Amino acid sequence: MPASISWLDALPPDFYEQLAHCLSLHGMAAAELLSRPEAQQVADLAQLSTGKVQALNQIQTQADLLGQLAAEPLALYHLLLLGRLTLETSLAAPVLAYVQQQMRIEPPQLAKLKTYCLELSGAFLVTLEEHVPAPAGSASLSLHRLVVEEEFAQMLATQPAPALPAANLRLAEPQLQMLRLALLLVHSLPNTTDHPFLRAVALLPNLQPAALEPLIEHLGRVRAQEQLTLTMPELVQLYQGMQVCGMVFVSDVMSRIGLEDAFPVLSEEEITATEAAPVSNRQAVGEMVSGFTHWVQHTFPDAPEIQQARQEIRELADTLG
């Protein structure tokens, strides 16, 4: 049943412009939620799919918005509702990080944008509940919202608690670049039986390619001197990844697997920035690896995760003979 045309006529002519950022942010958040298998029941209640969200995200004008509200207002209602629910949880972290990077804004500005969008969506949801018929089987749209919110809360309750931050760093460009290069090197190591070191690296659970990819993406979004927040699992991955990188550079592994010329190395400017005098790339890598691993061991001397990681690295070093 289409929405009443009279209330649509009362919307201001620049309503889309007011709602544009809100629609975009809520659309991305809803898409993030629906990409998760555990959200299927929420999606079913809202009768919303990733394909439908993509279509709704194509709204770009006042005419598009009014057409959607006249023909299928419930779809837009559910987009705003699911986006709103997601934005108020840690599930929205990838979306917010992407928005911050694309808009090149600082965390306080991002927080203001999020607050503004949530206030706008909250007010518009109330307006929709006053004018849009409820889905079949629901006495009212506001009661239907409670059912969706309850299902969303139940979904969250079944999820493991997010890992707590273990460290907050602000890195210079050479340090950040070194961490990225270390993870990319480990990610690119061939899974071969020709070398005992490579066989041993392939068995480390923290350094599996699929396990490294989220952290590689995380580091790719951070700029020099920005706050880099790391959980303990991420810290362990960097700790082990840096040491594997160091072992590769100081051994014959790099040349034996054909990566010595292909893998990026530090520029002279980056080397100079980290050393009092120019040194070789291998020496520079060794200094950075040593500095980072010593910092981790000094900062977390009693952490069982780091102790386990150190033991695995000791065993790994033995394979180099």
mmCIF file of C-alpha atoms in Angstrom:
data_model
loop_
_atom_site.group_PDB
_atom_site.id
_atom_site.type_symbol
_atom_site.label_atom_id
_atom_site.label_comp_id
_atom_site.label_asym_id
_atom_site.label_seq_id
_atom_site.Cartn_x
_atom_site.Cartn_y
_atom_site.Cartn_z
ATOM 1 C CA MET A 1 0.000 0.000 0.000
ATOM 2 C CA PRO A 2 1.643 3.310 -1.030
ATOM 3 C CA ALA A 3 2.297 6.044 1.482
ATOM 4 C CA SER A 4 -0.197 8.922 1.718
ATOM 5 C CA ILE A 5 0.783 11.491 -0.914
ATOM 6 C CA SER A 6 -0.341 14.463 1.198
ATOM 7 C CA TRP A 7 2.449 14.164 3.768
ATOM 8 C CA LEU A 8 5.002 13.775 0.999
ATOM 9 C CA ASP A 9 3.792 17.035 -0.506
ATOM 10 C CA ALA A 10 4.557 18.717 2.814
ATOM 11 C CA LEU A 11 8.258 17.746 2.724
ATOM 12 C CA PRO A 12 10.564 20.706 2.048
ATOM 13 C CA PRO A 13 11.964 20.941 -1.496
ATOM 14 C CA ASP A 14 15.528 20.497 -0.222
ATOM 15 C CA PHE A 15 14.699 17.484 1.944
ATOM 16 C CA TYR A 16 16.990 15.173 -0.014
ATOM 17 C CA GLU A 17 19.908 17.571 0.491
ATOM 18 C CA GLN A 18 19.215 17.517 4.236
ATOM 19 C CA LEU A 19 19.020 13.727 4.264
ATOM 20 C CA ALA A 20 21.817 12.883 1.797
ATOM 21 C CA HIS A 21 24.648 12.246 4.291
ATOM 22 C CA CYS A 22 22.226 10.416 6.584
ATOM 23 C CA LEU A 23 21.044 8.118 3.777
ATOM 24 C CA SER A 24 24.599 7.399 2.673
ATOM 25 C CA LEU A 25 25.899 6.581 6.161
ATOM 26 C CA HIS A 26 22.862 4.497 7.117
ATOM 27 C CA GLY A 27 22.982 2.704 3.775
ATOM 28 C CA MET A 28 26.614 1.692 4.256
ATOM 29 C CA ALA A 29 25.890 0.578 7.834
ATOM 30 C CA ALA A 30 22.880 -1.489 6.735
ATOM 31 C CA ALA A 31 24.975 -3.102 3.983
ATOM 32 C CA GLU A 32 27.668 -3.965 6.525
ATOM 33 C CA LEU A 33 25.074 -5.563 8.803
ATOM 34 C CA LEU A 34 23.423 -7.594 6.056
ATOM 35 C CA SER A 35 26.792 -8.904 4.859
ATOM 36 C CA ARG A 36 26.961 -10.923 8.084
ATOM 37 C CA PRO A 37 25.345 -14.398 8.077
ATOM 38 C CA GLU A 38 24.242 -13.990 11.687
ATOM 39 C CA ALA A 39 21.992 -11.073 10.661
ATOM 40 C CA GLN A 40 19.738 -13.201 8.455
ATOM 41 C CA GLN A 41 16.787 -13.193 10.873
ATOM 42 C CA VAL A 42 16.985 -9.427 11.227
ATOM 43 C CA ALA A 43 17.074 -9.128 7.438
ATOM 44 C CA ASP A 44 14.047 -11.395 7.120
ATOM 45 C CA LEU A 45 12.046 -9.318 9.604
ATOM 46 C CA ALA A 46 12.921 -6.152 7.721
ATOM 47 C CA GLN A 47 12.396 -7.800 4.331
ATOM 48 C CA LEU A 48 15.653 -6.228 3.262
ATOM 49 C CA SER A 49 18.488 -7.724 1.211
ATOM 50 C CA THR A 50 21.945 -6.518 0.189
ATOM 51 C CA GLY A 51 20.617 -6.072 -3.349
ATOM 52 C CA LYS A 52 17.761 -3.899 -2.098
ATOM 53 C CA VAL A 53 20.165 -1.835 -0.016
ATOM 54 C CA GLN A 54 22.342 -1.274 -3.080
ATOM 55 C CA ALA A 55 19.290 -0.082 -5.009
ATOM 56 C CA LEU A 56 18.272 2.285 -2.201
ATOM 57 C CA ASN A 57 21.808 3.646 -2.083
ATOM 58 C CA GLN A 58 21.266 4.889 -5.652
ATOM 59 C CA ILE A 59 18.826 7.564 -4.422
ATOM 60 C CA GLN A 60 20.528 10.794 -5.461
ATOM 61 C CA THR A 61 17.816 13.426 -5.978
ATOM 62 C CA GLN A 62 14.666 14.788 -4.362
ATOM 63 C CA ALA A 63 12.639 13.097 -7.113
ATOM 64 C CA ASP A 64 14.304 9.727 -6.403
ATOM 65 C CA LEU A 65 13.555 10.087 -2.704
ATOM 66 C CA LEU A 66 9.920 11.069 -3.179
ATOM 67 C CA GLY A 67 9.420 8.280 -5.694
ATOM 68 C CA GLN A 68 10.771 5.701 -3.271
ATOM 69 C CA LEU A 69 8.654 7.032 -0.412
ATOM 70 C CA ALA A 70 5.532 6.989 -2.562
ATOM 71 C CA ALA A 71 6.061 3.511 -4.015
ATOM 72 C CA GLU A 72 7.868 1.531 -1.283
ATOM 73 C CA PRO A 73 8.347 3.513 1.927
ATOM 74 C CA LEU A 74 8.906 0.450 4.122
ATOM 75 C CA ALA A 75 12.153 -0.400 2.350
ATOM 76 C CA LEU A 76 13.571 3.031 3.131
ATOM 77 C CA TYR A 77 12.194 2.824 6.673
ATOM 78 C CA HIS A 78 14.010 -0.458 7.255
ATOM 79 C CA LEU A 79 17.222 0.867 5.678
ATOM 80 C CA LEU A 80 17.247 3.733 8.179
ATOM 81 C CA LEU A 81 16.274 1.483 11.064
ATOM 82 C CA LEU A 82 18.927 -1.195 10.442
ATOM 83 C CA GLY A 83 21.544 1.426 9.635
ATOM 84 C CA ARG A 84 20.734 3.256 12.845
ATOM 85 C CA LEU A 85 20.946 0.109 14.959
ATOM 86 C CA THR A 86 24.286 -0.809 13.385
ATOM 87 C CA LEU A 87 25.801 2.666 13.797
ATOM 88 C CA GLU A 88 25.209 2.507 17.538
ATOM 89 C CA THR A 89 27.351 -0.639 17.888
ATOM 90 C CA SER A 90 30.904 -1.741 17.135
ATOM 91 C CA LEU A 91 29.601 -3.424 13.972
ATOM 92 C CA ALA A 92 29.868 -0.027 12.281
ATOM 93 C CA ALA A 93 33.629 0.313 12.901
ATOM 94 C CA PRO A 94 34.650 -0.574 9.298
ATOM 95 C CA VAL A 95 32.048 1.822 7.882
ATOM 96 C CA LEU A 96 33.119 4.716 10.113
ATOM 97 C CA ALA A 97 36.791 4.098 9.348
ATOM 98 C CA TYR A 98 36.030 4.173 5.626
ATOM 99 C CA VAL A 99 34.005 7.391 5.918
ATOM 100 C CA GLN A 100 36.756 9.062 7.940
ATOM 101 C CA GLN A 101 39.345 8.124 5.321
ATOM 102 C CA GLN A 102 37.228 9.179 2.342
ATOM 103 C CA MET A 103 36.162 12.504 3.865
ATOM 104 C CA ARG A 104 39.618 13.121 5.378
ATOM 105 C CA ILE A 105 38.171 14.225 8.695
ATOM 106 C CA GLU A 106 39.379 13.850 12.260
ATOM 107 C CA PRO A 107 37.612 11.656 14.876
ATOM 108 C CA PRO A 108 35.761 14.626 16.508
ATOM 109 C CA GLN A 109 34.331 15.628 13.124
ATOM 110 C CA LEU A 110 33.329 12.037 12.433
ATOM 111 C CA ALA A 111 31.571 11.853 15.798
ATOM 112 C CA LYS A 112 29.630 15.041 14.993
ATOM 113 C CA LEU A 113 28.611 13.669 11.595
ATOM 114 C CA LYS A 114 27.436 10.415 13.142
ATOM 115 C CA THR A 115 25.443 12.251 15.830
ATOM 116 C CA TYR A 116 23.825 14.519 13.246
ATOM 117 C CA CYS A 117 22.838 11.574 11.043
ATOM 118 C CA LEU A 118 21.426 9.606 13.976
ATOM 119 C CA GLU A 119 19.353 12.576 15.123
ATOM 120 C CA LEU A 120 18.003 13.059 11.612
ATOM 121 C CA SER A 121 17.183 9.394 11.076
ATOM 122 C CA GLY A 122 15.503 9.202 14.492
ATOM 123 C CA ALA A 123 13.219 12.102 13.653
ATOM 124 C CA PHE A 124 12.445 10.782 10.175
ATOM 125 C CA LEU A 125 11.626 7.296 11.478
ATOM 126 C CA VAL A 126 9.024 8.860 13.782
ATOM 127 C CA THR A 127 7.559 10.738 10.819
ATOM 128 C CA LEU A 128 7.377 7.554 8.773
ATOM 129 C CA GLU A 129 5.684 5.725 11.648
ATOM 130 C CA GLU A 130 2.975 8.371 11.634
ATOM 131 C CA HIS A 131 2.189 8.033 7.921
ATOM 132 C CA VAL A 132 3.315 4.635 6.599
ATOM 133 C CA PRO A 133 1.196 1.480 7.068
ATOM 134 C CA ALA A 134 2.783 -1.323 9.089
ATOM 135 C CA PRO A 135 3.807 -4.627 7.494
ATOM 136 C CA ALA A 136 1.178 -7.363 7.446
ATOM 137 C CA GLY A 137 0.735 -8.897 10.886
ATOM 138 C CA SER A 138 1.875 -5.811 12.824
ATOM 139 C CA ALA A 139 -0.543 -3.520 14.626
ATOM 140 C CA SER A 140 1.636 -0.470 13.959
ATOM 141 C CA LEU A 141 4.987 0.426 12.487
ATOM 142 C CA SER A 142 6.300 1.498 15.893
ATOM 143 C CA LEU A 143 5.445 -1.913 17.373
ATOM 144 C CA HIS A 144 7.093 -3.572 14.376
ATOM 145 C CA ARG A 145 10.204 -1.523 15.127
ATOM 146 C CA LEU A 146 10.325 -2.986 18.636
ATOM 147 C CA VAL A 147 10.272 -6.515 17.200
ATOM 148 C CA VAL A 148 13.155 -5.714 14.839
ATOM 149 C CA GLU A 149 15.137 -4.057 17.634
ATOM 150 C CA GLU A 150 14.611 -7.067 19.897
ATOM 151 C CA GLU A 151 15.837 -9.452 17.201
ATOM 152 C CA PHE A 152 18.858 -7.223 16.614
ATOM 153 C CA ALA A 153 19.645 -7.227 20.356
ATOM 154 C CA GLN A 154 19.397 -11.019 20.460
ATOM 155 C CA MET A 155 21.787 -11.255 17.527
ATOM 156 C CA LEU A 156 24.302 -9.029 19.323
ATOM 157 C CA ALA A 157 24.005 -11.115 22.492
ATOM 158 C CA THR A 158 25.192 -14.209 20.625
ATOM 159 C CA GLN A 159 28.303 -12.478 19.288
ATOM 160 C CA PRO A 160 31.664 -12.680 21.086
ATOM 161 C CA ALA A 161 32.694 -9.538 22.896
ATOM 162 C CA PRO A 162 35.004 -7.342 20.779
ATOM 163 C CA ALA A 163 38.677 -7.455 21.670
ATOM 164 C CA LEU A 164 39.769 -4.610 23.924
ATOM 165 C CA PRO A 165 42.473 -2.207 22.756
ATOM 166 C CA ALA A 166 45.927 -3.234 23.955
ATOM 167 C CA ALA A 167 48.014 -0.335 22.631
ATOM 168 C CA ASN A 168 47.646 3.111 21.089
ATOM 169 C CA LEU A 169 50.554 4.213 18.910
ATOM 170 C CA ARG A 170 51.417 7.260 16.820
ATOM 171 C CA LEU A 171 53.983 6.202 14.236
ATOM 172 C CA ALA A 172 56.223 8.173 11.922
ATOM 173 C CA GLU A 173 55.933 7.364 8.216
ATOM 174 C CA PRO A 174 59.049 5.098 8.086
ATOM 175 C CA GLN A 175 57.806 3.068 11.072
ATOM 176 C CA LEU A 176 54.309 2.723 9.638
ATOM 177 C CA GLN A 177 55.723 1.764 6.259
ATOM 178 C CA MET A 178 57.918 -0.885 7.876
ATOM 179 C CA LEU A 179 54.958 -2.487 9.633
ATOM 180 C CA ARG A 180 53.013 -2.565 6.372
ATOM 181 C CA LEU A 181 55.932 -4.029 4.450
ATOM 182 C CA ALA A 182 56.516 -6.695 7.088
ATOM 183 C CA LEU A 183 52.926 -7.920 6.897
ATOM 184 C CA LEU A 184 52.906 -7.795 3.094
ATOM 185 C CA LEU A 185 56.122 -9.810 2.988
ATOM 186 C CA VAL A 186 54.753 -12.486 5.306
ATOM 187 C CA HIS A 187 51.501 -12.537 3.341
ATOM 188 C CA SER A 188 53.436 -13.075 0.102
ATOM 189 C CA LEU A 189 55.681 -15.881 1.346
ATOM 190 C CA PRO A 190 55.035 -19.009 -0.735
ATOM 191 C CA ASN A 191 53.502 -22.018 0.976
ATOM 192 C CA THR A 192 56.242 -24.376 -0.099
ATOM 193 C CA THR A 193 57.840 -27.523 1.252
ATOM 194 C CA ASP A 194 61.234 -26.616 -0.218
ATOM 195 C CA HIS A 195 62.423 -24.700 2.826
ATOM 196 C CA PRO A 196 61.912 -25.645 6.510
ATOM 197 C CA PHE A 197 61.565 -21.993 7.500
ATOM 198 C CA LEU A 198 58.736 -21.416 5.043
ATOM 199 C CA ARG A 199 57.020 -24.607 6.143
ATOM 200 C CA ALA A 200 57.209 -23.428 9.761
ATOM 201 C CA VAL A 201 55.874 -19.936 8.960
ATOM 202 C CA ALA A 202 52.926 -21.481 7.110
ATOM 203 C CA LEU A 203 51.949 -23.321 10.294
ATOM 204 C CA LEU A 204 51.758 -20.209 12.506
ATOM 205 C CA PRO A 205 48.026 -19.491 13.005
ATOM 206 C CA ASN A 206 48.499 -15.748 13.536
ATOM 207 C CA LEU A 207 50.325 -15.353 10.225
ATOM 208 C CA GLN A 208 47.936 -17.174 7.919
ATOM 209 C CA PRO A 209 47.179 -14.998 4.848
ATOM 210 C CA ALA A 210 43.457 -14.781 5.679
ATOM 211 C CA ALA A 211 44.264 -13.815 9.281
ATOM 212 C CA LEU A 212 46.659 -11.072 8.159
ATOM 213 C CA GLU A 213 44.372 -9.391 5.624
ATOM 214 C CA PRO A 214 42.182 -7.443 8.128
ATOM 215 C CA LEU A 215 45.288 -6.036 9.834
ATOM 216 C CA ILE A 216 46.890 -5.157 6.481
ATOM 217 C CA GLU A 217 43.704 -3.266 5.617
ATOM 218 C CA HIS A 218 43.694 -1.610 9.054
ATOM 219 C CA LEU A 219 47.260 -0.351 8.641
ATOM 220 C CA GLY A 220 46.481 0.797 5.117
ATOM 221 C CA ARG A 221 43.843 3.214 6.449
ATOM 222 C CA VAL A 222 46.146 4.835 9.024
ATOM 223 C CA ARG A 223 48.284 7.838 8.190
ATOM 224 C CA ALA A 224 51.537 8.864 9.863
ATOM 225 C CA GLN A 225 51.099 10.362 13.354
ATOM 226 C CA GLU A 226 47.441 9.314 13.511
ATOM 227 C CA GLN A 227 46.433 7.191 16.479
ATOM 228 C CA LEU A 228 46.809 3.487 15.680
ATOM 229 C CA THR A 229 44.756 1.381 18.090
ATOM 230 C CA LEU A 230 45.759 -2.276 18.282
ATOM 231 C CA THR A 231 44.119 -5.208 20.022
ATOM 232 C CA MET A 232 46.303 -7.883 21.577
ATOM 233 C CA PRO A 233 45.733 -10.322 18.668
ATOM 234 C CA GLU A 234 46.802 -7.573 16.236
ATOM 235 C CA LEU A 235 49.831 -6.767 18.370
ATOM 236 C CA VAL A 236 50.844 -10.434 18.336
ATOM 237 C CA GLN A 237 50.520 -10.522 14.548
ATOM 238 C CA LEU A 238 52.750 -7.452 14.183
ATOM 239 C CA TYR A 239 55.232 -8.800 16.723
ATOM 240 C CA GLN A 240 55.583 -12.094 14.900
ATOM 241 C CA GLY A 241 55.304 -10.564 11.432
ATOM 242 C CA MET A 242 58.121 -8.097 12.107
ATOM 243 C CA GLN A 243 60.385 -10.844 13.374
ATOM 244 C CA VAL A 244 59.642 -13.100 10.412
ATOM 245 C CA CYS A 245 60.441 -10.142 8.155
ATOM 246 C CA GLY A 246 63.717 -9.609 10.001
ATOM 247 C CA MET A 247 64.667 -13.282 9.668
ATOM 248 C CA VAL A 248 63.947 -13.195 5.942
ATOM 249 C CA PHE A 249 66.120 -10.120 5.427
ATOM 250 C CA VAL A 250 69.125 -11.395 7.392
ATOM 251 C CA SER A 251 69.048 -14.924 5.951
ATOM 252 C CA ASP A 252 69.202 -16.415 2.477
ATOM 253 C CA VAL A 253 65.421 -16.901 2.357
ATOM 254 C CA MET A 254 64.756 -13.709 0.376
ATOM 255 C CA SER A 255 67.073 -14.649 -2.479
ATOM 256 C CA ARG A 256 66.063 -18.313 -2.458
ATOM 257 C CA ILE A 257 62.396 -17.514 -3.025
ATOM 258 C CA GLY A 258 63.100 -14.820 -5.622
ATOM 259 C CA LEU A 259 61.766 -11.839 -3.668
ATOM 260 C CA GLU A 260 64.986 -9.879 -3.161
ATOM 261 C CA ASP A 261 64.439 -7.657 -6.197
ATOM 262 C CA ALA A 262 60.645 -7.692 -6.237
ATOM 263 C CA PHE A 263 59.910 -6.763 -2.641
ATOM 264 C CA PRO A 264 59.888 -3.023 -1.859
ATOM 265 C CA VAL A 265 62.752 -1.744 0.264
ATOM 266 C CA LEU A 266 63.214 1.399 2.293
ATOM 267 C CA SER A 267 64.196 4.538 0.428
ATOM 268 C CA GLU A 268 67.330 6.451 1.338
ATOM 269 C CA GLU A 269 65.129 9.182 2.845
ATOM 270 C CA GLU A 270 63.369 6.650 5.073
ATOM 271 C CA ILE A 271 66.659 5.100 6.129
ATOM 272 C CA THR A 272 68.121 8.511 6.963
ATOM 273 C CA ALA A 273 65.005 9.359 8.984
ATOM 274 C CA THR A 274 65.540 6.370 11.233
ATOM 275 C CA GLU A 275 69.334 6.315 11.520
ATOM 276 C CA ALA A 276 71.987 8.872 12.383
ATOM 277 C CA ALA A 277 73.902 7.878 9.254
ATOM 278 C CA PRO A 278 72.887 6.027 6.086
ATOM 279 C CA VAL A 279 73.036 2.260 6.382
ATOM 280 C CA SER A 280 72.034 -0.662 4.219
ATOM 281 C CA ASN A 281 68.428 -1.699 3.827
ATOM 282 C CA ARG A 282 69.090 -4.895 5.728
ATOM 283 C CA GLN A 283 70.599 -3.000 8.634
ATOM 284 C CA ALA A 284 67.697 -0.544 8.662
ATOM 285 C CA VAL A 285 65.176 -3.376 8.678
ATOM 286 C CA GLY A 286 67.081 -5.087 11.477
ATOM 287 C CA GLU A 287 67.075 -1.928 13.598
ATOM 288 C CA MET A 288 63.338 -1.361 13.124
ATOM 289 C CA VAL A 289 62.474 -4.998 13.820
ATOM 290 C CA SER A 290 64.644 -5.020 16.919
ATOM 291 C CA GLY A 291 63.219 -1.742 18.209
ATOM 292 C CA PHE A 292 59.606 -2.812 17.751
ATOM 293 C CA THR A 293 59.981 -6.299 19.214
ATOM 294 C CA HIS A 294 61.912 -5.008 22.233
ATOM 295 C CA TRP A 295 59.191 -2.405 22.841
ATOM 296 C CA VAL A 296 56.504 -5.114 22.771
ATOM 297 C CA GLN A 297 58.433 -7.373 25.145
ATOM 298 C CA HIS A 298 59.186 -4.493 27.522
ATOM 299 C CA THR A 299 55.605 -3.171 27.494
ATOM 300 C CA PHE A 300 53.886 -6.558 27.858
ATOM 301 C CA PRO A 301 56.386 -8.686 29.841
ATOM 302 C CA ASP A 302 53.719 -10.847 31.487
ATOM 303 C CA ALA A 303 51.166 -11.148 28.695
ATOM 304 C CA PRO A 304 50.660 -14.860 27.964
ATOM 305 C CA GLU A 305 49.902 -14.096 24.298
ATOM 306 C CA ILE A 306 53.303 -12.428 23.870
ATOM 307 C CA GLN A 307 55.090 -15.205 25.761
ATOM 308 C CA GLN A 308 53.478 -17.777 23.474
ATOM 309 C CA ALA A 309 54.393 -15.697 20.419
ATOM 310 C CA ARG A 310 58.030 -15.459 21.604
ATOM 311 C CA GLN A 311 58.223 -19.233 22.012
ATOM 312 C CA GLU A 312 56.839 -19.771 18.504
ATOM 313 C CA ILE A 313 59.410 -17.331 17.091
ATOM 314 C CA ARG A 314 62.256 -19.099 18.919
ATOM 315 C CA GLU A 315 61.164 -22.387 17.354
ATOM 316 C CA LEU A 316 60.881 -20.682 13.997
ATOM 317 C CA ALA A 317 64.430 -19.300 14.257
ATOM 318 C CA ASP A 318 65.728 -22.833 14.797
ATOM 319 C CA THR A 319 64.568 -23.770 11.285
ATOM 320 C CA LEU A 320 67.046 -21.317 9.775
ATOM 321 C CA GLY A 321 69.900 -23.424 11.116
#
